[in-house]
Each structure stands twice: as C-alpha cells, then as structure tokens.
Amino acid sequence: MKLYCKVVAILLCLGSLLLLYLFVGNADEPPLKGAGDARWLPVSSGPGGRAHPLFAHFQPVRPAPEGAAVAAAAAQISKREPRLGRNPGKRSPARGKFANVRPGEQKHLKELPSLQWMHLAVVACGNRLEETLIMLKSAVLFSYRKLKFHIFAEDSLKPEFEKKLREWPSSYTKKFDYNVYPIAFSVGNAQEWKKLFKPCAAQRLFLPNANRPVKLERNVQACTEEALYKKVSMRSSLLIVLRPCVMFLQPQIMKCFILSGRRMLVILKDVDSLLYVDTDVLFLRPIDDIWHFLKEFNSTQLAAMAPEHEIPKIGWYSRFARHPYYGTTGVNSGVMLMNLTRIRNTQFKNSMIPTGLMWEEMLYPLYQKYKNYITWGDQDLLNIIFYFNPECLYVFPCQWNYRPDHCMYGSNCKGAEEEGISVLHGNRGVYHDDKQPTFKALYEVIRDFPFEDNLFQSLYYPLQSKFLDTVHTLCGRIPQVFLKQIEKTMKKVYENRVIVHMGANYRY
C-alpha cells in the first residue's frame, strides 16, 4: 500500500510540473520563427560563420501565410518543418513513392528527356568487371540512339567501372551516360537475396523499385536544452511532454541524440522502361531494335523475355522444375525488357492470398514459399510470377536471347537460322572455357576490337578466321547463324558513319 501511494504521489508530482510548465513556463518562451527569421538555427557569429555540424541537416522553414487562421498557420508550419534525415518538401522514402537522389548522380540525365534515352541495366559482382565492360562495349558499338547505363555493382567495383569507362574515346563516350549504384534489396534478408543463385543476380527483381540506402550517422553531443527544443519541438510531441522533467533534472544542459536510421531512395523513379541483361550478353545489332518491342506490348503486357528452350522434351523446366513456370518451357531472364511504370502500378495474381499484390510486396513471401524448390534463383521466381500472370508477359523470339542450348544439341532456333543472332547470351561460362569455342570467339573479337578501327577489318574478318577453328563443334557448324546479323549491323553502321557523313559534307 505504501508503494502504491508513493507511485501515485510521484505521478501527481509529474502531472503538476507538466501543468505548471504548460500554463506558466511557456510565458517566457520566444514565439516560433517563420521562414523570414532563421535565428533559431545556431550559427557562429561573424562573416562566413558556419553552422554547428549537429544542425547541418536542418533548414529554416517558410513563413506561415499572413492572414490565415492560427490553426491553419500552425498546420502549415507542421507540414513544412523539416524532419530528421528528410529533405523539406519530399515525401518519406519509407512510403515508397518519392525519394531523393544525389545531385551528382542526376547531373547528366537532364541532357535529354527520359523518353529519349534507351536505358540499359546490369548487375555486376565478383569477377564480372571485364564481362560487363565488353557487354557495354557491344551496346555502344552498334546502337544509334543515346544510351543510359544503370550499373548495379559492389562498392569495390565502382571506381574500376568509372576508370575504364573514362578511358573510352570521346567519339563513343558521347553516345552514353552512366550511373553506378550499390547493391541494395529493399525487402527481406539482404544476405539471402545476395546469395540467391549467382552473386547479386537477384538485384534485377528490385529494378522497378530500385533504391539506395542512405545512412544517418549517430551523434551524441552536448547542447543546450533551449536549442534542442527550438529545433525539433514542433515535430516531437514526446519531447514536448518530457521537457518539464528534463528541465527539472538538467535545467541547463542535456544530450541531443540524432538516432541512426536508414532512408531508401528510389533511384529509377523517373525511368519508364529499361532493358536488363546479364553480364554475359553481347549485342550483335542495335539496342534500338529490341527497344522497339516496347511498342508491340498490348495493354496488359509489362515485360518481355525469350523462352528458356524451343523444344519442351529437352527443356530444363519441362523435365526438372518442381514449381510453376511460364508456358511449356519456361522463360530465360538473361535478357528482360521491362515497362517499369506498368510493373509499379500492377497488382499481381499469386498463390499466397486471393487478392493481388504489388510487385515489391510479393517478392519476399514468394521466395519464402518456394525457396526449397527453386534452382535458378530469381529466374525461377520470375517464371512463377508469370505463370500466375501470363497476360503480363510478351515473349520475343529466341534470336534475341541466343544461348548454347540453341545449337549444342543441334540447331533449334528457327529465328536465328533465318535472320541471324541478335543478342548472344554466353551463359554457363562459355566465354572463359573451351566447351563452346564459337561463343568464346565472338567474345574475344569484340573484347580486342580497338574502338576507332574499321569494323570489317578489325572485327568481322578476324571473327570469320576464328570460326574456322570451331567447325568441330555443333555450334561451329552453323557459322552463318552467328555472322548473318552482325554483318548486316556493320553495314548499317558503316553507312551511317561514312556515307551519311560524306553526303553531309558534300552538301555544304
């Protein structure tokens, strides 16, 4: 009973102190400042004085509108007051709609409207630096419109990418822009995603809502209670309630805690569509041509991929898969064209709940349900998604994702036989061993091609020569499939660079 009385007495004492502060203590408190008076920010005196680093994230708020009611003005101040770790005027990244991007990463994007860029995304981890650069080189060599590269890479690879890309000649660097982003997974366990199938490959699943984490450092510094109150009291009701007790315990000094936190900044929010490719892809014709498939999407389609195989009886999914997959042979995600706007705004049917789920909401629960049944990681998850949503997928022909499976058991890609290979996909590491020398020959010729040299003399003719050494393989017996499209592409590039330029010079 005595303990109960003591607790009641303490609560009454605290309540009395709070009431005393609310009705009497505020009389000496200066009024809140508007945008025109920024004296509430602690700054050093004298010309060139700098703000204390603790307050570096805070900016003055704008003045409340004159003549408005007191309640409306207070509401405006509350809305415009900057929050810890958040820029004024922006919605919280945690709400998933808007986010901030570092100015340095967007400085080139303003050269052209977003719709005029062709966006190419790739994920590189481990020893994939050279492979990625050769893929980007093939894209730049043959494309007409300007390209925007979105490279998601480990932190250790970022300076290497920047160094290598700067070494390219200006006649090619003017054709593209690029950003290098860190690997980040916005939902679920990051380590699980990172180790799913190949290192970091699951990043492609997060491209529609790709984000970058920004850390807020923890600072514990001594500051006056008055300065802290002026800084955040309008936003922190808890601090307002506790303030009398804080003053009672420490009337002059208290510690300010800037709590550590994470902001997730959406970095592709202005990108409507993009093409994702694996690092082991080579373009043998302009990206402009595969970009054209976006115009062939119907009203429900939001992504495009090629079949995993052309013949169901020898396809992997049709023989071994223990989970749902798209169509009769599944699809391969090494080349994936995406309308990000549609993906972000679509609710997807699924096997977990009766109603639809947004893309990002669906990923981790889907992985948890099927993780013991999938073999090819993120590609299997994409097959499961489009099994339940087949109307959302556009399937493009096999020559746009040509892999060893299309020739190592005998030629089975009719589109490539008729038109030649458009996009070569050297999966299973065939660029770096001798199992498929035809694929390796193409990779090495593009790797060794000097940018400024003649395409036919330094690329096409060496390629023909290398193919003579591959005729002992099934893929090497069909050189026309590998050479037909790239020869057409080189002729068009030659006409564009030489004949058109000469005609322009002649007219003037």
XYZ file of C-alpha atoms in Angstrom:
508
model
C 0.000 0.000 0.000
C 2.829 2.350 0.857
C 4.465 1.608 -2.524
C 1.184 2.328 -4.287
C 0.905 5.672 -2.527
C 4.437 6.564 -3.474
C 3.766 5.808 -7.158
C 0.590 7.901 -7.088
C 2.447 10.747 -5.390
C 5.215 10.686 -7.992
C 2.666 10.701 -10.851
C 0.806 13.605 -9.271
C 4.090 15.486 -8.875
C 4.990 14.962 -12.517
C 1.493 15.967 -13.588
C 1.700 19.143 -11.509
C 5.073 20.004 -13.037
C 3.658 19.475 -16.515
C 0.624 21.666 -15.858
C 2.823 24.305 -14.265
C 5.032 24.348 -17.340
C 2.138 24.434 -19.830
C 0.361 27.358 -18.146
C 3.297 29.314 -16.742
C 6.553 28.097 -18.263
C 5.652 28.997 -21.850
C 5.249 32.642 -20.966
C 8.997 33.139 -21.214
C 9.370 31.065 -24.378
C 10.043 33.029 -27.575
C 7.471 32.637 -30.359
C 8.134 30.179 -33.183
C 10.016 31.676 -36.098
C 8.835 31.625 -39.701
C 10.918 31.373 -42.850
C 11.859 35.007 -42.763
C 13.562 34.675 -39.393
C 16.125 31.894 -39.255
C 17.669 32.899 -35.905
C 16.505 29.620 -34.393
C 19.293 27.864 -36.297
C 22.527 28.009 -34.225
C 25.241 29.664 -36.314
C 28.613 31.027 -35.434
C 28.916 34.796 -35.274
C 30.790 36.940 -37.745
C 31.113 36.859 -41.504
C 31.499 33.418 -43.012
C 30.335 31.737 -39.815
C 29.324 28.095 -40.212
C 26.508 26.237 -38.538
C 27.330 23.654 -35.934
C 27.611 20.236 -37.657
C 24.852 18.843 -35.474
C 22.382 21.128 -37.250
C 23.700 20.606 -40.776
C 20.576 18.697 -41.864
C 18.125 21.418 -40.832
C 16.988 24.407 -42.869
C 14.680 27.288 -41.957
C 11.017 26.759 -42.691
C 8.955 29.108 -44.824
C 6.751 31.737 -43.180
C 3.193 30.919 -42.397
C 0.765 32.681 -44.762
C -0.324 36.075 -43.454
C -3.937 36.488 -42.523
C -4.579 32.756 -42.173
C -6.230 31.377 -39.112
C -3.979 30.364 -36.252
C -4.829 26.690 -36.700
C -4.148 26.781 -40.459
C -0.837 28.550 -39.909
C 0.204 26.011 -37.312
C -0.714 23.216 -39.706
C 1.374 24.789 -42.453
C 4.369 25.102 -40.138
C 3.948 21.497 -39.039
C 3.851 20.311 -42.646
C 6.823 22.320 -43.760
C 9.051 21.755 -40.783
C 11.984 19.590 -41.963
C 12.328 16.226 -40.258
C 15.428 14.396 -39.190
C 17.022 12.679 -42.193
C 14.441 14.061 -44.616
C 14.686 16.875 -47.122
C 11.948 19.521 -46.953
C 9.123 19.196 -49.392
C 9.700 15.492 -50.112
C 7.537 12.581 -49.122
C 9.090 9.965 -46.937
C 11.019 7.320 -48.875
C 9.568 4.752 -46.500
C 6.201 5.430 -48.128
C 7.686 4.262 -51.401
C 6.543 6.897 -53.843
C 9.122 9.625 -53.916
C 12.776 9.700 -52.975
C 15.845 11.834 -53.253
C 18.816 11.207 -55.491
C 22.251 12.698 -55.056
C 22.691 15.654 -57.391
C 25.898 14.199 -58.805
C 24.082 11.096 -59.987
C 21.461 13.030 -61.920
C 23.558 15.762 -63.465
C 23.760 14.087 -66.876
C 20.175 12.919 -67.030
C 18.934 16.420 -67.756
C 20.645 16.498 -71.135
C 17.754 14.576 -72.714
C 14.191 13.870 -71.596
C 13.835 10.408 -70.074
C 11.806 9.084 -73.014
C 14.656 9.822 -75.442
C 17.128 7.627 -73.604
C 17.403 3.891 -74.040
C 18.019 2.558 -70.540
C 20.217 -0.499 -70.046
C 20.620 -2.114 -66.608
C 23.162 -4.697 -65.480
C 24.238 -6.195 -62.153
C 27.931 -6.955 -61.598
C 29.560 -8.633 -58.622
C 32.736 -10.575 -58.034
C 34.899 -11.065 -61.129
C 32.334 -9.779 -63.637
C 34.003 -6.430 -64.370
C 35.543 -7.331 -67.743
C 32.481 -9.248 -68.901
C 30.250 -6.283 -68.102
C 32.509 -3.816 -69.908
C 32.561 -5.986 -73.051
C 28.750 -6.153 -72.959
C 28.545 -2.348 -72.666
C 31.073 -2.018 -75.476
C 28.939 -4.130 -77.807
C 25.930 -1.962 -76.954
C 27.764 1.279 -77.761
C 29.370 -0.036 -80.958
C 26.132 -0.713 -82.794
C 23.363 1.456 -81.276
C 22.097 4.713 -82.791
C 20.204 6.498 -80.024
C 21.874 7.553 -76.796
C 22.152 5.024 -74.010
C 21.839 5.356 -70.274
C 23.688 2.619 -68.354
C 22.425 1.713 -64.874
C 25.190 -0.399 -63.334
C 24.481 -2.069 -60.002
C 27.779 -3.216 -58.541
C 29.657 -3.942 -55.360
C 31.359 -0.920 -53.840
C 34.812 -2.233 -54.747
C 33.908 -2.294 -58.449
C 32.598 1.265 -58.717
C 35.990 3.018 -59.146
C 37.039 0.350 -61.648
C 33.958 0.947 -63.796
C 34.474 4.708 -63.692
C 38.139 4.382 -64.606
C 37.570 2.015 -67.526
C 34.626 3.918 -68.991
C 36.578 7.192 -68.887
C 39.296 5.558 -70.986
C 36.941 5.026 -73.924
C 37.381 7.522 -76.810
C 35.192 10.618 -76.807
C 33.526 9.611 -80.078
C 31.891 6.786 -78.098
C 31.542 8.284 -74.615
C 29.292 10.994 -76.057
C 26.838 8.250 -77.024
C 26.100 7.155 -73.466
C 25.765 8.225 -69.866
C 26.001 6.032 -66.808
C 25.477 5.705 -63.080
C 26.956 3.092 -60.769
C 24.708 2.150 -57.847
C 25.341 -0.045 -54.798
C 23.635 -3.389 -54.429
C 20.508 -2.954 -52.271
C 17.498 -5.139 -51.514
C 14.559 -3.229 -50.086
C 12.614 -6.185 -48.673
C 13.590 -9.400 -46.932
C 17.030 -10.582 -45.885
C 19.745 -8.920 -47.984
C 22.198 -11.778 -47.485
C 19.626 -14.306 -48.682
C 18.954 -12.280 -51.819
C 22.626 -11.710 -52.498
C 23.443 -15.426 -52.402
C 20.419 -16.487 -54.453
C 21.823 -18.366 -57.483
C 24.714 -16.123 -58.703
C 26.093 -13.281 -56.541
C 23.794 -10.254 -56.618
C 21.742 -11.559 -59.573
C 18.516 -11.125 -57.571
C 19.002 -7.345 -57.817
C 17.117 -7.485 -61.120
C 13.937 -8.329 -59.193
C 14.166 -4.961 -57.453
C 14.690 -2.766 -60.525
C 11.086 -1.443 -60.602
C 11.609 -0.077 -57.079
C 15.413 0.017 -57.085
C 16.684 2.081 -54.194
C 19.836 3.185 -52.480
C 20.186 3.127 -48.682
C 21.415 6.338 -47.102
C 22.697 6.104 -43.568
C 22.183 8.789 -40.949
C 25.096 8.831 -38.547
C 24.616 8.605 -34.797
C 25.792 11.701 -32.968
C 25.663 12.193 -29.236
C 26.605 15.750 -28.428
C 26.022 18.147 -25.589
C 23.845 21.109 -26.450
C 21.588 23.494 -24.617
C 18.080 22.293 -23.960
C 16.756 25.545 -25.407
C 18.427 24.965 -28.796
C 17.177 21.400 -28.979
C 13.641 22.444 -28.136
C 13.574 25.159 -30.777
C 14.899 22.725 -33.344
C 12.531 19.815 -33.040
C 9.794 20.583 -30.536
C 7.196 21.316 -33.208
C 7.680 17.786 -34.531
C 8.256 15.721 -31.421
C 5.258 15.576 -29.119
C 7.163 13.157 -26.892
C 9.893 15.711 -26.325
C 7.301 18.369 -25.519
C 5.737 16.109 -22.866
C 9.073 15.193 -21.329
C 10.537 18.681 -21.448
C 9.469 19.754 -17.898
C 11.043 16.601 -16.438
C 14.198 17.195 -18.471
C 14.355 20.774 -17.194
C 13.774 19.567 -13.637
C 16.589 17.021 -13.867
C 19.012 19.047 -16.010
C 17.928 22.652 -16.157
C 20.866 23.864 -18.297
C 22.373 21.009 -20.305
C 21.056 17.815 -21.863
C 22.323 15.458 -24.540
C 20.994 15.527 -28.090
C 20.587 12.211 -29.823
C 20.392 12.032 -33.585
C 19.184 8.467 -33.876
C 20.722 6.305 -36.532
C 18.351 5.415 -39.331
C 18.096 4.380 -42.966
C 16.449 6.132 -45.833
C 15.716 4.208 -49.013
C 15.981 6.459 -52.034
C 14.244 5.294 -55.212
C 16.829 5.779 -57.940
C 14.942 4.731 -61.097
C 11.696 6.541 -60.315
C 11.958 8.649 -63.491
C 12.756 5.676 -65.741
C 9.676 4.441 -67.565
C 11.244 1.415 -69.284
C 14.587 -0.346 -69.371
C 16.357 -3.380 -70.738
C 18.025 -5.660 -68.202
C 20.746 -8.043 -69.382
C 23.153 -10.414 -67.681
C 26.843 -9.552 -67.803
C 27.496 -12.406 -70.257
C 25.372 -10.897 -73.031
C 26.681 -9.458 -76.321
C 24.674 -7.261 -78.687
C 25.098 -8.123 -82.358
C 22.640 -5.494 -83.573
C 21.490 -2.083 -82.265
C 19.642 -1.960 -78.957
C 17.222 0.308 -80.829
C 15.749 -2.818 -82.423
C 14.990 -4.682 -79.191
C 13.758 -1.393 -77.676
C 11.135 -1.345 -80.430
C 9.392 -4.325 -78.800
C 8.027 -1.925 -76.175
C 5.699 -0.537 -78.853
C 4.375 -4.022 -79.514
C 3.185 -4.544 -75.937
C -0.577 -4.756 -75.600
C -2.433 -3.057 -72.754
C -1.625 -5.751 -70.175
C 1.958 -6.675 -71.072
C 4.691 -5.155 -68.936
C 7.783 -7.323 -69.568
C 9.348 -9.335 -72.373
C 11.589 -12.406 -72.245
C 12.547 -15.239 -74.572
C 11.668 -18.924 -73.979
C 14.117 -20.999 -71.970
C 14.033 -23.599 -74.717
C 12.378 -24.202 -78.074
C 11.751 -27.925 -77.642
C 9.799 -28.939 -74.495
C 11.077 -32.506 -74.354
C 14.685 -31.372 -73.914
C 13.943 -28.185 -71.933
C 15.038 -27.918 -68.312
C 11.780 -26.646 -66.809
C 9.612 -29.190 -68.611
C 11.791 -32.027 -67.287
C 13.011 -30.988 -63.844
C 11.117 -27.994 -62.399
C 9.349 -28.534 -59.069
C 7.495 -25.221 -59.175
C 5.113 -23.439 -61.568
C 6.704 -21.895 -64.675
C 5.559 -19.897 -67.672
C 4.246 -21.700 -70.760
C 5.576 -25.073 -71.852
C 9.310 -24.429 -71.487
C 9.611 -21.501 -69.086
C 11.382 -18.231 -69.879
C 15.001 -17.121 -69.543
C 15.587 -13.858 -67.675
C 19.077 -13.087 -69.018
C 17.544 -10.561 -71.414
C 14.471 -8.865 -69.960
C 12.704 -5.802 -71.335
C 10.601 -4.051 -68.698
C 7.998 -1.326 -68.585
C 8.741 -0.194 -65.021
C 5.752 2.148 -64.841
C 3.323 -0.676 -65.501
C 5.111 -3.040 -63.123
C 4.928 -0.479 -60.298
C 1.190 0.083 -60.852
C 0.028 -3.510 -61.325
C -1.409 -5.878 -58.758
C -0.233 -9.406 -59.499
C -2.189 -12.590 -59.006
C -0.373 -15.070 -56.794
C -0.687 -18.359 -54.907
C -0.465 -16.816 -51.435
C -3.570 -14.675 -50.998
C -6.813 -14.357 -53.007
C -6.230 -10.694 -53.815
C -3.440 -9.182 -55.875
C -0.125 -7.946 -54.528
C 2.128 -5.162 -55.722
C 5.474 -6.242 -57.168
C 7.639 -5.408 -54.162
C 5.086 -6.761 -51.671
C 5.073 -10.113 -53.456
C 8.795 -10.869 -53.808
C 9.860 -11.982 -50.340
C 6.727 -14.011 -49.452
C 7.037 -15.719 -52.842
C 10.670 -16.555 -52.183
C 9.844 -17.909 -48.716
C 7.175 -20.174 -50.148
C 9.256 -21.644 -52.979
C 12.857 -21.330 -51.781
C 13.198 -25.086 -51.255
C 12.006 -25.819 -54.785
C 13.885 -23.340 -56.969
C 17.198 -23.983 -58.710
C 17.855 -20.930 -60.881
C 17.092 -18.312 -58.223
C 15.497 -15.099 -59.420
C 14.714 -16.584 -62.860
C 12.576 -19.242 -61.192
C 10.724 -16.559 -59.222
C 10.009 -14.671 -62.444
C 8.670 -17.868 -64.004
C 6.370 -18.364 -61.018
C 5.122 -14.775 -61.224
C 4.306 -15.007 -64.916
C 2.774 -18.459 -64.534
C 0.054 -16.760 -62.482
C 0.060 -13.646 -64.704
C 0.626 -14.867 -68.287
C -1.223 -11.908 -69.770
C 1.541 -9.627 -68.458
C 4.372 -11.182 -70.483
C 5.419 -10.585 -74.080
C 7.565 -13.412 -75.461
C 10.113 -12.390 -78.062
C 11.869 -14.824 -80.437
C 14.856 -16.950 -79.466
C 17.371 -14.960 -81.567
C 17.061 -12.162 -79.007
C 18.491 -14.412 -76.282
C 20.602 -16.998 -78.102
C 22.359 -19.443 -75.799
C 24.472 -22.611 -76.216
C 21.302 -24.697 -75.766
C 20.148 -23.439 -79.145
C 22.981 -25.161 -81.003
C 24.889 -27.587 -78.778
C 22.250 -30.318 -79.315
C 21.696 -29.285 -82.922
C 20.266 -26.029 -84.249
C 16.779 -25.413 -82.820
C 16.258 -21.637 -83.083
C 14.458 -21.022 -86.366
C 14.537 -17.249 -85.963
C 18.339 -17.256 -85.740
C 18.612 -19.524 -88.769
C 16.527 -17.078 -90.796
C 17.745 -13.703 -89.503
C 20.921 -14.452 -87.563
C 21.591 -13.935 -83.858
C 20.542 -10.549 -82.487
C 21.618 -10.950 -78.841
C 24.169 -13.582 -77.802
C 23.947 -14.951 -74.257
C 27.058 -16.873 -73.227
C 25.735 -18.462 -70.055
C 27.451 -21.366 -68.273
C 30.761 -19.508 -68.518
C 31.322 -20.406 -72.180
C 33.300 -17.195 -72.838
C 36.003 -18.411 -70.482
C 36.415 -22.101 -71.318
C 36.744 -24.195 -74.472
C 33.414 -26.005 -74.327
C 31.783 -23.673 -76.874
C 34.605 -22.026 -78.870
C 32.153 -20.250 -81.209
C 30.778 -18.193 -78.332
C 34.267 -17.603 -76.981
C 35.484 -16.390 -80.395
C 32.791 -13.708 -80.589
C 33.549 -12.519 -77.068
C 37.301 -12.268 -77.676
C 36.948 -10.456 -81.012
C 34.689 -7.757 -79.507
C 36.968 -7.523 -76.455
C 40.077 -6.985 -78.610
C 38.481 -4.612 -81.132
C 40.025 -1.098 -80.965
C 37.205 1.439 -80.871
C 38.428 3.639 -83.705
C 39.337 0.847 -86.141
C 37.395 -0.303 -89.169
C 34.652 -2.725 -88.130
C 35.140 -5.085 -91.058
C 38.916 -5.194 -90.965
C 39.344 -5.406 -87.202
C 36.205 -7.242 -86.139
C 34.354 -9.118 -88.886
C 37.320 -10.639 -90.740
C 39.086 -11.809 -87.541
C 35.767 -13.334 -86.471
C 35.492 -15.297 -89.713
C 39.039 -16.546 -89.238
C 38.379 -17.713 -85.670
C 35.240 -19.550 -86.729
C 37.325 -21.817 -88.967
C 38.752 -23.335 -85.804
C 35.315 -24.163 -84.362
C 33.853 -26.382 -87.085
C 34.449 -29.497 -84.970
C 31.573 -28.408 -82.671
C 27.849 -28.441 -83.421
C 27.617 -24.672 -82.892
C 30.654 -24.096 -85.100
C 28.994 -25.909 -87.994
C 26.449 -23.126 -88.437
C 28.678 -20.002 -88.740
C 26.061 -18.243 -90.859
C 23.777 -18.115 -87.813
C 26.442 -16.201 -85.878
C 27.623 -13.977 -88.747
C 24.460 -13.063 -90.655
C 23.070 -10.399 -88.326
C 26.339 -8.857 -87.233
C 27.332 -8.430 -90.894
C 24.062 -6.563 -91.580
C 24.637 -4.441 -88.497
C 28.180 -3.493 -89.544
C 26.995 -2.457 -92.998
C 24.371 -0.163 -91.468
C 26.909 1.316 -89.047
C 29.345 1.866 -91.918
C 26.664 3.594 -93.992
C 25.684 5.777 -91.066
C 29.247 6.796 -90.188
C 30.797 7.119 -93.629
C 28.245 7.556 -96.412
C 25.857 9.825 -94.491
C 28.704 11.978 -93.151
C 30.291 12.281 -96.565
C 26.937 13.292 -98.046
C 26.514 15.942 -95.370
C 29.974 17.324 -96.048
C 29.315 17.321 -99.788
C 26.127 19.355 -99.399
C 27.998 22.018 -97.514
